[in-house]
Short mmCIF file of C-alpha atoms in Angstrom, two decimals:
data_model
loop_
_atom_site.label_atom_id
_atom_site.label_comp_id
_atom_site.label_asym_id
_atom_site.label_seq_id
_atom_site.Cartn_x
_atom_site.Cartn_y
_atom_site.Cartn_z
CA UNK M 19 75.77 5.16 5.03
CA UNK M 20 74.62 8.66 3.60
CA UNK M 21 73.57 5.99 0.52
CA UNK M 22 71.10 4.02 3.04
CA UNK M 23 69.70 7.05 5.10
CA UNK M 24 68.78 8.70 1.51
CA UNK M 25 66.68 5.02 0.41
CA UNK M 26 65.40 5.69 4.19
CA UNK M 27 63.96 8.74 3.57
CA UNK M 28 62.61 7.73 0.27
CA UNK M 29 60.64 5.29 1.17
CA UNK M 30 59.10 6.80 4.09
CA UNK M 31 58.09 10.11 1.80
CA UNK M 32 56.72 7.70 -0.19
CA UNK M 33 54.76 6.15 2.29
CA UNK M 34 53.26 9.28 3.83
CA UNK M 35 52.23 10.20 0.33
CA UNK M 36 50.24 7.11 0.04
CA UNK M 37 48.44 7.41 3.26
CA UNK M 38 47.73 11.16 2.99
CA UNK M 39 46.45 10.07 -0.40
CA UNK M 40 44.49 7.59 1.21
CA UNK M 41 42.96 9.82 3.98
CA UNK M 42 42.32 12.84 1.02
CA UNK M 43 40.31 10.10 -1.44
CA UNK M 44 38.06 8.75 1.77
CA UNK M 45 36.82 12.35 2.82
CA UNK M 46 35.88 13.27 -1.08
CA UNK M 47 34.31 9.58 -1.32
CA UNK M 48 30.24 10.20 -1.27
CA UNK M 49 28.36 8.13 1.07
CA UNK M 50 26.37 5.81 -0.70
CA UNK M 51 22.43 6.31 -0.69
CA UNK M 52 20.52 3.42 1.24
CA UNK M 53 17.37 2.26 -0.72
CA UNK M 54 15.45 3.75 2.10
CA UNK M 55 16.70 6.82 1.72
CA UNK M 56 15.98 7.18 -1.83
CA UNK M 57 12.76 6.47 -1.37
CA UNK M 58 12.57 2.57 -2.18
CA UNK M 59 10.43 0.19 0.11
CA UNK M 60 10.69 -3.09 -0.61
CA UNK M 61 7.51 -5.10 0.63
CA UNK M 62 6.57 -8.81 -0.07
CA UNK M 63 4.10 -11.49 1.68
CA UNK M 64 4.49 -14.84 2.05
CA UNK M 65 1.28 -16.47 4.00
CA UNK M 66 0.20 -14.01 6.47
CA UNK M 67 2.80 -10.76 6.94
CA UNK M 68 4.38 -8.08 5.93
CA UNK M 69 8.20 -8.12 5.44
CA UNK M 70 9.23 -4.76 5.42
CA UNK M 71 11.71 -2.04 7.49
CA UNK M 72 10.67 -1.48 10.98
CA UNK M 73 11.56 2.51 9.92
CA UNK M 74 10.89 4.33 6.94
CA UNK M 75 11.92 8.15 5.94
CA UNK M 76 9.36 10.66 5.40
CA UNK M 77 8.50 12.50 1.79
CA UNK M 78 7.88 10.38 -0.86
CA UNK M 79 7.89 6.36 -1.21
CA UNK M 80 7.96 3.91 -3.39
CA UNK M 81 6.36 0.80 -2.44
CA UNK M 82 7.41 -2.35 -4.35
CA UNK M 83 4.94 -4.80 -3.44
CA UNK M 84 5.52 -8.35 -4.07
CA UNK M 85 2.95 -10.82 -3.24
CA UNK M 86 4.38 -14.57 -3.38
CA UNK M 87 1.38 -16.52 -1.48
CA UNK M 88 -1.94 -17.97 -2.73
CA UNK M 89 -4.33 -15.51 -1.23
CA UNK M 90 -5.28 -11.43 -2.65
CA UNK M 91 -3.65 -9.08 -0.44
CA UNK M 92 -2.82 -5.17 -0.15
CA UNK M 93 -1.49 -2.72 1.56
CA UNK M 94 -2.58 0.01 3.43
CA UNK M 95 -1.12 2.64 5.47
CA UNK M 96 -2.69 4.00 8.43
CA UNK M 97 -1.40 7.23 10.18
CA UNK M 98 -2.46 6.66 13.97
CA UNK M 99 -2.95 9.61 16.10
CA UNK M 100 -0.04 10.08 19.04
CA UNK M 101 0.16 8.09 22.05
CA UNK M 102 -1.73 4.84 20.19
CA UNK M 103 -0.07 1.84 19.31
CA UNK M 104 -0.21 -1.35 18.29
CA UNK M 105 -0.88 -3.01 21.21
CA UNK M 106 -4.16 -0.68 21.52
CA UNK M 107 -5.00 -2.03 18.14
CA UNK M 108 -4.65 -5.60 19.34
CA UNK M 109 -6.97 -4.65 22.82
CA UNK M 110 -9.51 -2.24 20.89
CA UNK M 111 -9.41 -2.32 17.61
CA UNK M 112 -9.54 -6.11 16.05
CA UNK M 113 -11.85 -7.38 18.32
CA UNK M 114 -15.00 -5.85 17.77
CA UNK M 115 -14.13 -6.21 13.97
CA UNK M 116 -13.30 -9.77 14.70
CA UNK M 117 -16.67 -10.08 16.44
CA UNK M 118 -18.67 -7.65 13.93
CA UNK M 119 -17.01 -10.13 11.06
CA UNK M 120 -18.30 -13.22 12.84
CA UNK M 121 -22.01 -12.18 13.17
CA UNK M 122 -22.14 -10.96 10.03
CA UNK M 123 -21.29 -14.62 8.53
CA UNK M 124 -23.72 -15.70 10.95
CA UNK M 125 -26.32 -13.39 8.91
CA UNK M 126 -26.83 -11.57 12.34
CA UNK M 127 -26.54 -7.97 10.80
CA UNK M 128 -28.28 -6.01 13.81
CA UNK M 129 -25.68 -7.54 16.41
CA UNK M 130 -23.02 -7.17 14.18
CA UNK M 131 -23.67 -3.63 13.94
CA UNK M 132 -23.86 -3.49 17.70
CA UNK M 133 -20.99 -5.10 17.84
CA UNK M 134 -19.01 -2.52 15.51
CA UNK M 135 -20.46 0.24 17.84
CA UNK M 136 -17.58 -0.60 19.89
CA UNK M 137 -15.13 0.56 17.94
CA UNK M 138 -12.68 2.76 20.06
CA UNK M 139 -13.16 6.51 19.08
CA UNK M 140 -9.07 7.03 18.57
CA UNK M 141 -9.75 5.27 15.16
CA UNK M 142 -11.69 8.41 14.06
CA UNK M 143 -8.63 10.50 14.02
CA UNK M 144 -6.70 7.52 11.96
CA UNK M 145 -5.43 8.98 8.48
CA UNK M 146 -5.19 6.90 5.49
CA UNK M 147 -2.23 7.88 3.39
CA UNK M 148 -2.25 5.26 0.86
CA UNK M 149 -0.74 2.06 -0.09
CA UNK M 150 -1.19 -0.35 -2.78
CA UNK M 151 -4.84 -1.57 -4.57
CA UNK M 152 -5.52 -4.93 -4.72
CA UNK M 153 -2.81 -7.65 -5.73
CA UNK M 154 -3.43 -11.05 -7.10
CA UNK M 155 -0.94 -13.99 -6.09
CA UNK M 156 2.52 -13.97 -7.37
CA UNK M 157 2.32 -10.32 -8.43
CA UNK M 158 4.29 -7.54 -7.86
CA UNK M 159 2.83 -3.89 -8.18
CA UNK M 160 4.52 -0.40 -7.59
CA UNK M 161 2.75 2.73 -5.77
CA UNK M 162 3.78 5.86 -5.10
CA UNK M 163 2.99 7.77 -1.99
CA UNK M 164 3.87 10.90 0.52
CA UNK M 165 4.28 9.75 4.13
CA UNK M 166 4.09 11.96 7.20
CA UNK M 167 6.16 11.71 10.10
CA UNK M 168 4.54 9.42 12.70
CA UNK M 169 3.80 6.13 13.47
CA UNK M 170 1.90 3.65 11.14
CA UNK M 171 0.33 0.62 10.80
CA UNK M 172 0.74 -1.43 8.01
CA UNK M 173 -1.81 -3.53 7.26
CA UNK M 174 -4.35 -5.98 5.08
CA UNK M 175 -7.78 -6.59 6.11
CA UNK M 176 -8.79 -9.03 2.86
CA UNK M 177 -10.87 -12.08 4.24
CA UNK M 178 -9.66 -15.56 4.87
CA UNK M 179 -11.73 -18.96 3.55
CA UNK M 180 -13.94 -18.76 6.51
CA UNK M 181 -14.10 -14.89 6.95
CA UNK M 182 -11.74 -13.71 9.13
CA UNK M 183 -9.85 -11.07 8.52
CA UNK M 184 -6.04 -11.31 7.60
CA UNK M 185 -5.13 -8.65 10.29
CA UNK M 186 -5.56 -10.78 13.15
CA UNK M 187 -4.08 -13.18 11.14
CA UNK M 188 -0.68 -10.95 11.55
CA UNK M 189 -0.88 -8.66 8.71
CA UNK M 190 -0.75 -6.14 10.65
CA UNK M 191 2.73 -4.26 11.44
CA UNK M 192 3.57 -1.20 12.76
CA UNK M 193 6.06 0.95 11.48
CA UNK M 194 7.55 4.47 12.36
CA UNK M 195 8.04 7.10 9.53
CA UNK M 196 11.10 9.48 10.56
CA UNK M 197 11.19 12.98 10.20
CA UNK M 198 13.77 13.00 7.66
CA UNK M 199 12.71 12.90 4.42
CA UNK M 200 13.79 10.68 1.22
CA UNK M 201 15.11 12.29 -2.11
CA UNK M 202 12.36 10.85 -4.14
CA UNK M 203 10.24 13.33 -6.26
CA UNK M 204 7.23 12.03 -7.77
CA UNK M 205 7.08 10.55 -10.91
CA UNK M 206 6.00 11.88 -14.17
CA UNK M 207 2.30 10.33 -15.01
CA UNK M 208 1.13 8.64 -18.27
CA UNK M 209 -2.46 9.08 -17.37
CA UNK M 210 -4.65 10.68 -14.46
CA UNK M 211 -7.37 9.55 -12.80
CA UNK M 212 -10.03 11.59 -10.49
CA UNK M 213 -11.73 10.20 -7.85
CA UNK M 214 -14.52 11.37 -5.38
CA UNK M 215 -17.90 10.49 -3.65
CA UNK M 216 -20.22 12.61 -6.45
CA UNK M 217 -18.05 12.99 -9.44
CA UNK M 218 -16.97 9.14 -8.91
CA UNK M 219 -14.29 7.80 -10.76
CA UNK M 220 -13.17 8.49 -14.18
CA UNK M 221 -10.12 7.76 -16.47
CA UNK M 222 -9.30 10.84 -18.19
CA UNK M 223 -6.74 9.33 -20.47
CA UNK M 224 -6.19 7.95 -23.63
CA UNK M 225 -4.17 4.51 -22.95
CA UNK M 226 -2.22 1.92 -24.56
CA UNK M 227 -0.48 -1.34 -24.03
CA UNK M 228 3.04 -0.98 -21.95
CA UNK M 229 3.97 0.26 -19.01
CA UNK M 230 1.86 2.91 -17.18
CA UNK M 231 2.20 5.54 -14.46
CA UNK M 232 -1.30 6.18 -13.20
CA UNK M 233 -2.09 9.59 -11.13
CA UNK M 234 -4.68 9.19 -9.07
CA UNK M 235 -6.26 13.00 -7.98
CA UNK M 236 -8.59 12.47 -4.88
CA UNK M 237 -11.06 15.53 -5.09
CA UNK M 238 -12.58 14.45 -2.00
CA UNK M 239 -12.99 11.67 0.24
CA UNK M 240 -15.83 10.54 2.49
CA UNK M 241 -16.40 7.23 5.25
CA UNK M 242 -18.62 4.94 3.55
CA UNK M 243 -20.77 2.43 5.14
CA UNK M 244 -17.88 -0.41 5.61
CA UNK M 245 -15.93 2.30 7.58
CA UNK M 246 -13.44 3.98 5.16
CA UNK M 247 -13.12 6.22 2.30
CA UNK M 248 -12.61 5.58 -1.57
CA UNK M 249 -10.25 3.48 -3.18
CA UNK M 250 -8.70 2.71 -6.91
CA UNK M 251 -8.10 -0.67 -7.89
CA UNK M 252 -7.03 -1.62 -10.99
CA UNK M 253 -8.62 -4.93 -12.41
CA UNK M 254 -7.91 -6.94 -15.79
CA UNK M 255 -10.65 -9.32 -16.60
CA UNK M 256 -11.25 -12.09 -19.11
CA UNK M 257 -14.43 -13.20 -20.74
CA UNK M 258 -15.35 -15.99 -18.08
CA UNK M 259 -15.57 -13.42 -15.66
CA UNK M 260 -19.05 -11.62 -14.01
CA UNK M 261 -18.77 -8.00 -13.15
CA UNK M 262 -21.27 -8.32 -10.80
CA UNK M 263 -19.43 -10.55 -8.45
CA UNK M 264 -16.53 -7.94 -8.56
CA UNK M 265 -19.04 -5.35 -7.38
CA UNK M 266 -20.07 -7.82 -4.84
CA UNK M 267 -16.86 -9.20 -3.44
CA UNK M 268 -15.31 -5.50 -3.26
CA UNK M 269 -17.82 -4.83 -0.44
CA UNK M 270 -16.10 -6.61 2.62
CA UNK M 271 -19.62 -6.03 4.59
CA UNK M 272 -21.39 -8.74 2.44
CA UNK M 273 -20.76 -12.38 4.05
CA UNK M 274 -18.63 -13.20 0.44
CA UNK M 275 -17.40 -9.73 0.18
CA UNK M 276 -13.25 -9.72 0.20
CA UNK M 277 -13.40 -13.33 1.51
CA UNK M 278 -10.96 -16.01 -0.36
CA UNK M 279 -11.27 -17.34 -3.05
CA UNK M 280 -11.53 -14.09 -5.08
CA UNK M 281 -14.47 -14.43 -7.83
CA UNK M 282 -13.10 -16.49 -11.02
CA UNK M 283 -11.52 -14.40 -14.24
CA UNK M 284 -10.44 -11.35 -12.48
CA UNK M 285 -6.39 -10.35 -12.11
CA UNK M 286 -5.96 -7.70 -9.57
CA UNK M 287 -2.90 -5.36 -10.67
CA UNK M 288 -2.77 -2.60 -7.62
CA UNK M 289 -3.70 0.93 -7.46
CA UNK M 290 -4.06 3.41 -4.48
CA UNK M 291 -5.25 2.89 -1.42
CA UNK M 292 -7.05 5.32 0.25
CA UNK M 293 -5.63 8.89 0.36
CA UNK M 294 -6.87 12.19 2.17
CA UNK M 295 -9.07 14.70 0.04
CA UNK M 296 -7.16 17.10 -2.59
CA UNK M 297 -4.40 14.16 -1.95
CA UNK M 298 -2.36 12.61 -4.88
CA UNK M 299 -0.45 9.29 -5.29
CA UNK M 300 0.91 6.86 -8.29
CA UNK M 301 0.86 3.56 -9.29
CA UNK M 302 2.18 1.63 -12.20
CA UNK M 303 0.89 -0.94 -14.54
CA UNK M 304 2.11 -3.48 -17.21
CA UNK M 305 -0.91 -3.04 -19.55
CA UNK M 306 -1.45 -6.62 -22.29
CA UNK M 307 -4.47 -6.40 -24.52
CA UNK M 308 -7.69 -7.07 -22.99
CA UNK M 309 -10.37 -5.66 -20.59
CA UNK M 310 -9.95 -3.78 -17.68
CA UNK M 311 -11.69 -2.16 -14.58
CA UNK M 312 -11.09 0.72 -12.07
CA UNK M 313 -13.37 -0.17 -9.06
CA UNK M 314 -13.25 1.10 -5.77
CA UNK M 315 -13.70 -0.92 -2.40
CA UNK M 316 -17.30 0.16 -1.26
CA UNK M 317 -20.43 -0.85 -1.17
CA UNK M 318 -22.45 -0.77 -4.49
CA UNK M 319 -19.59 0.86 -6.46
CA UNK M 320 -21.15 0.33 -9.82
CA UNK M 321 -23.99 2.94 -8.47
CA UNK M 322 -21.92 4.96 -7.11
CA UNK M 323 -19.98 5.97 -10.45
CA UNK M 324 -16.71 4.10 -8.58
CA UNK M 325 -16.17 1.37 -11.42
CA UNK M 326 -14.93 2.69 -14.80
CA UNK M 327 -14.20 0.45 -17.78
CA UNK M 328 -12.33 0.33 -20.63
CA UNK M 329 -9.95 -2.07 -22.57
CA UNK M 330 -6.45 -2.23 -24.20
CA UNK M 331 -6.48 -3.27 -28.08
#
């Protein structure tokens, strides 16, 4: 008996010295990271939308964007100011850009204009905090940016066939950035790149073939006549192509400008969308031998210093 109630106790010191074991290893365990949390947003297109977290954490982000339809899209984020929301975008915003858009194909450039006079005020007090450049179909780009708290809207306003814009075409999603922030720090540059309205824009690094983290320095930023600020879009081009139907189609205001199909011999590889004055953001690149172009989305960019060239040997 005394034989048995020794094995007894035994085995039930044994067993409490597993479980406190147990309970000891799960409170020094680490929780581990999310994706979001560390800063990594995963982004990718299909047709017409954005598939991406409804919530994102403040600080810096990562945005891997992968484009896997036929059409040239981006992505831009737009800090709105409180109390406006999507729905006001739907009701205010889209439809005198949907009707501006439509007169303008119509070569009916003084209504147009009238009709872009209704623009609600609120989207005055909008702040662009970046986003991707350009991206050509069945790419995938990275760029680097700092969010604020607030809410968002996601979008892409590239042109369909017949000129209508891809927003109202549901790219267009709003998104709320917490006020807790990710771990991410930026990352270290290979090059830099200024940008802004007088200087324009200018490379001011040496670069060679292999992968490239691109800082892009806004000194300033200013609203130019199609309604918002500076971009940099990075552009490889082959010998077919005409760089003065990039100049053209990178001004959404002309009837062909940002409309689909994108002008022939031109690969769009990202960049920055636009970004605040004395802002900063990355983006990276896979750089092959061959000719390139930084070009901003405005008007006229060739005369106004936003297109810089150079090539990869």
């Amino acid at each position: 008996m005394k034989s048995l109630f020794a094995i007894c106790l035994v085995l039930i010191t044994l067993v409490a010295c597993k479980s406190k074991e147990k309970e000891t290893k799960e409170e020094t365990t680490t929780p581990q990271k999310s994706s979001l949390e560390l800063g990594k947003v995963n982004v990718s297109t299909k047709s017409m939308e954005f598939f991406v977290a409804d919530t994102l954490y403040s600080g810096w982000n990562t945005f891997i964007y992968e484009n896997q339809s036929q059409e040239v899209h981006f992505v831009m984020m737009d800090l709105y100011p409180e109390g406006i929301t999507i729905e006001n975008t739907k009701a205010e915003l889209l439809p005198p850009f949907d009707d501006g858009m439509r007169l303008i194909m119509e070569n009916k450039m003084d209504s147009a204009m009238a009709a872009f006079g209704k623009i609600p005020e609120w989207f005055q007090q909008v702040k662009f905090l970046g986003g991707t450049g350009l991206v050509s179909p069945k790419h995938t780009v990275k760029s680097t940016v700092y969010l604020e708290p607030g809410r968002y809207m996601m979008e892409c306003y590239v042109k369909m066939f017949n000129g209508e814009w891809h927003t109202s075409h549901g790219m267009l999603k709003e998104i709320i950035v917490s006020n807790k922030a990710t771990e991410l720090t930026p990352p270290t540059p290979t090059a830099n790149i200024d940008i802004s309205s007088t200087g324009g824009l200018i490379l001011k690094d040496s670069l060679s073939s292999g992968n490239q983290i691109f800082q892009t320095n806004f000194i300033d930023q200013k609203v130019y006549e199609n309604f918002v600020g500076h971009d940099v879009n990075l552009v490889r081009y082959d010998n077919t192509a005409s760089l003065d139907s990039l100049v053209q189609w990178m001004n959404w205001m002309d009837p062909r400008g940002l409309r689909t199909p994108a002008p022939e011999g031109f690969t769009f590889l990202g960049g920055m969308n636009n970004l605040p004055a004395e802002s900063k953001g990355f983006f990276e690149a896979d750089l092959t031998p061959g000719k390139y172009v930084l070009i901003s989305e405005v008007p006229a960019a060739d005369e106004k210093k936003l297109l810089y060239k150079f090539s990869i040997d």
